[in-house]
Amino acid sequence: MFKRILIANRGEIAVRIVRACQEADIEAVAIYSDADRHALHVKKAGEAYNIGPDPVAGYLNAHRIVNLAVATGCDALHPGYGFLSENPELAHICARRGIKFIGPDARVIRSMGNKIEARICMQKAGVPVVPGSDANLASLAEALRLADTIGYPVMLKATSGGGGRGIRRCNDRAELERNYDRVLSEATKAFGSAEIFVEKCIDRPRHIEVQILADEHGNVVHLFERDCSIQRRHQKLIEIAPSPQLNDEQRARIGDYAVRAARAVGYQNAGTVEFLMDSDDNFHFMEMNTRLQVEHTVTESITGIDIVGEQIRIAEGLPLAFTQADIQRRGYAMEFRINAEDPKNDFLPSFGRITRYFAPGGPGVRTDAAIYTGYTIPPYYDSMCAKITVWALHWDELLRRATRALHDTGVYGVKTTIPYYLEVLQVESFRSRHFDTGFVEDHPQLVNYKTSRPARELAAVIAAAVAAHAGH
Ligand code: ADP
Ligand code: ADP
Ligand code: MG
């Protein structure tokens, strides 16, 4: 059994992993950059080591991090999400240095990190994939030829992409010609790889993903699905489990696909299989994330399973303590990513000092945060600073409770996405469970919620004053 785990991450996910360690009587060893000297994960962990002055470089230096794990007597390393979590080199170096990597092995990370390889693998396993190319594009001419056979609109995507970057929709030939070099350069800049491919653009899709757990003894289970259709620029904002848009037959089918996908690649530990559901309710495999996800909390809420705890137990070599039939779900859960952004100003990052912070409470409300009163959010990292996860037995009750929980939250000093979510909760299509990945773009008035209202009010005040003046 593990005695010490090095947490190769920061922010709320590092705090989440510290909590799992504490419950398992494992010592948590944190790392931090100079900018993160006052970060919450540093305060929560038993021990913390500075990994240098650069805000980001230290968190991306696999050799240095594993050296530190060895030097501090750790037996395992948890990568969290983002940073090196899907970097096969880190898993490989850990294996070589005798540090157990809490995740799948390097070979699986590498093959699923390549969206083309993943597509080919899933097709072989009988999992339906989004129609598209089965090799990287060699030229624009090839892209145009393929798009003609697939049919417009198409998506140009970075083969090693992630975090919603390196994805562009092309409605016709002209757009494909225009976007080709852009995606190529985005892919090169963001992922250090000029590999791109083309796939069919699914019209008004719903993003449905399945959480899976696989132990080192061949047992694979799924923990039902999450609906992550509420996105902005291909990045998730709100996630819901189970999807309120699926019936039980569809739920069983997508769960089976995910388990089949995990088995096909010899998957171990926690992972997520992402699908797009088209308007005819067909599922299409999109990609597999070989790590813990931001939104794992909603799945924990409906199943009662501690996913990070399970990751640790799986890495310790223990068999899963439950079978598929043992896994029950109850109610609905919804996660809100609290980003330090100004929703009325095109979601511009809003970094700075948190002058006051109150976490929400009450029944069915969970907070995973990296902030506290007096903390200054540094500008170098992701703007997500907290997550609020709300659970309720019934959908309507969840909507009411979520509204209450968001009102119950106090984050002062920076702008956040909370007012935006309060607006989303009022939208009829959301409340009646009919929404797709176009939701945010389809409701531009929500983004301008504040500028439009006071502006209208102000106009009315001025009009009244003018009328009164004219009356004199
Ligand atoms: P999830 O599906 O867990 O919500 P996201 O796509 O939101 O995952 O990614 C979680 C975090 O990891 C975000 O901060 C995102 O920017 C970052 N991230 C994801 N993939 C990559 C990648 N390939 N390279 C760099 N950062 C990434
Ligand atoms: P990442 O690795 O950045 O998470 P994904 O391949 O998971 O990229 O796609 C992210 C999001 O982009 C999806 O949730 C979806 O909203 C949109 N998307 C990706 N591929 C397609 C497609 N073929 N058709 C329609 N939307 C897509
Ligand atoms: Mg994805």
CSV table of N, CA and C and ligand atoms in Angstrom, one decimal, residues 115 130 155 157 161-165 167 169 191 199-203 205 207 228-229 231 234-236 274 276 286-287 289 291 437, ligand 2:
chain,number,residue,atom,x,y,z
A,115,LYS,N,-5.7,11.1,-31.7
A,115,LYS,CA,-7.1,10.9,-32.0
A,115,LYS,C,-7.3,10.0,-33.2
A,130,VAL,N,-17.1,9.0,-35.2
A,130,VAL,CA,-17.5,10.1,-36.1
A,130,VAL,C,-16.9,9.8,-37.5
A,155,MET,N,-15.2,19.2,-39.6
A,155,MET,CA,-14.3,19.7,-38.5
A,155,MET,C,-12.9,19.4,-38.9
A,157,LYS,N,-9.4,19.1,-37.1
A,157,LYS,CA,-9.0,18.9,-35.7
A,157,LYS,C,-7.5,18.6,-35.6
A,161,GLY,N,-4.8,17.1,-30.1
A,161,GLY,CA,-5.4,18.2,-29.4
A,161,GLY,C,-6.0,17.9,-28.1
A,162,GLY,N,-6.4,18.9,-27.4
A,162,GLY,CA,-7.0,18.8,-26.0
A,162,GLY,C,-7.4,20.2,-25.6
A,163,GLY,N,-8.2,20.2,-24.5
A,163,GLY,CA,-8.6,21.5,-23.9
A,163,GLY,C,-9.4,22.4,-24.9
A,164,GLY,N,-10.0,21.8,-25.9
A,164,GLY,CA,-10.9,22.5,-26.8
A,164,GLY,C,-10.1,23.3,-27.9
A,165,ARG,N,-8.8,23.2,-27.9
A,165,ARG,CA,-8.0,24.0,-28.9
A,165,ARG,C,-7.7,23.2,-30.1
A,167,ILE,N,-9.5,23.1,-33.0
A,167,ILE,CA,-10.7,22.6,-33.6
A,167,ILE,C,-11.4,23.7,-34.4
A,169,ARG,N,-14.6,24.5,-37.3
A,169,ARG,CA,-15.7,24.0,-38.2
A,169,ARG,C,-15.5,24.7,-39.5
A,191,PHE,N,0.4,22.0,-29.4
A,191,PHE,CA,0.6,20.6,-29.1
A,191,PHE,C,2.0,20.1,-29.6
A,199,GLU,N,-13.0,15.5,-39.8
A,199,GLU,CA,-14.1,14.5,-39.5
A,199,GLU,C,-15.4,15.2,-39.8
A,200,LYS,N,-16.4,14.5,-39.9
A,200,LYS,CA,-17.7,15.1,-40.2
A,200,LYS,C,-18.1,15.9,-39.0
A,201,CYS,N,-18.7,17.1,-39.3
A,201,CYS,CA,-19.2,17.9,-38.2
A,201,CYS,C,-20.6,17.4,-37.9
A,202,ILE,N,-20.8,16.9,-36.7
A,202,ILE,CA,-22.1,16.5,-36.3
A,202,ILE,C,-23.0,17.7,-36.0
A,203,ASP,N,-24.2,17.8,-36.6
A,203,ASP,CA,-25.0,18.9,-36.5
A,203,ASP,C,-25.7,19.0,-35.1
A,205,PRO,N,-24.8,18.6,-31.9
A,205,PRO,CA,-24.6,17.4,-31.2
A,205,PRO,C,-24.8,17.7,-29.7
A,207,HIS,N,-22.8,16.5,-26.2
A,207,HIS,CA,-21.6,15.8,-25.8
A,207,HIS,C,-21.9,14.9,-24.6
A,228,CYS,N,-22.1,17.0,-21.2
A,228,CYS,CA,-21.3,18.2,-21.1
A,228,CYS,C,-21.5,19.1,-22.3
A,229,SER,N,-22.8,19.2,-22.7
A,229,SER,CA,-23.2,19.9,-23.9
A,229,SER,C,-23.1,21.5,-23.7
A,231,GLN,N,-21.2,24.2,-23.4
A,231,GLN,CA,-19.8,24.5,-23.6
A,231,GLN,C,-19.6,25.9,-24.2
A,234,HIS,N,-15.8,25.1,-27.3
A,234,HIS,CA,-15.4,23.7,-27.1
A,234,HIS,C,-14.9,23.4,-25.7
A,235,GLN,N,-15.1,24.3,-24.7
A,235,GLN,CA,-14.7,24.0,-23.4
A,235,GLN,C,-16.0,23.9,-22.5
A,236,LYS,N,-16.0,22.9,-21.6
A,236,LYS,CA,-17.2,22.7,-20.8
A,236,LYS,C,-17.3,23.8,-19.8
A,274,GLU,N,-15.5,9.8,-24.6
A,274,GLU,CA,-16.3,10.9,-25.1
A,274,GLU,C,-17.0,10.5,-26.4
A,276,LEU,N,-20.3,12.0,-29.3
A,276,LEU,CA,-21.2,13.0,-29.7
A,276,LEU,C,-22.5,12.2,-30.0
A,286,MET,N,-15.7,10.0,-30.0
A,286,MET,CA,-15.0,11.2,-30.3
A,286,MET,C,-13.5,11.1,-29.9
A,287,GLU,N,-13.3,10.8,-28.6
A,287,GLU,CA,-12.0,10.6,-28.1
A,287,GLU,C,-12.0,10.0,-26.7
A,289,ASN,N,-10.2,10.2,-22.9
A,289,ASN,CA,-9.4,11.0,-22.0
A,289,ASN,C,-8.8,10.0,-21.0
A,291,ARG,N,-7.3,10.1,-18.1
A,291,ARG,CA,-7.0,10.8,-16.8
A,291,ARG,C,-8.3,11.0,-16.1
A,437,THR,N,-24.6,21.4,-28.0
A,437,THR,CA,-23.4,22.2,-27.8
A,437,THR,C,-23.4,23.6,-28.4
B,2,ADP,P1,-10.6,18.1,-26.9
B,2,ADP,O1,-9.6,17.0,-27.1
B,2,ADP,O2,-10.1,19.5,-27.1
B,2,ADP,O3,-11.5,17.9,-25.7
B,2,ADP,P2,-12.8,16.9,-28.5
B,2,ADP,O4,-12.5,16.1,-29.7
B,2,ADP,O5,-13.2,16.2,-27.3
B,2,ADP,O6,-11.6,17.9,-28.2
B,2,ADP,O7,-13.9,18.0,-28.9
B,2,ADP,C1,-14.3,19.1,-28.0
B,2,ADP,C2,-15.6,19.6,-28.4
B,2,ADP,O8,-15.6,20.1,-29.7
B,2,ADP,C3,-16.8,18.6,-28.3
B,2,ADP,O9,-17.3,18.5,-27.0
B,2,ADP,C4,-17.8,19.2,-29.3
B,2,ADP,O10,-18.5,20.3,-28.7
B,2,ADP,C5,-16.9,19.8,-30.4
B,2,ADP,N1,-16.6,18.8,-31.5
B,2,ADP,C6,-15.5,18.1,-31.6
B,2,ADP,N2,-15.6,17.3,-32.7
B,2,ADP,C7,-16.9,17.6,-33.3
B,2,ADP,C8,-17.6,17.1,-34.5
B,2,ADP,N3,-17.0,16.2,-35.3
B,2,ADP,N4,-18.8,17.6,-34.7
B,2,ADP,C9,-19.3,18.5,-33.9
B,2,ADP,N5,-18.7,19.0,-32.8
B,2,ADP,C10,-17.5,18.5,-32.5
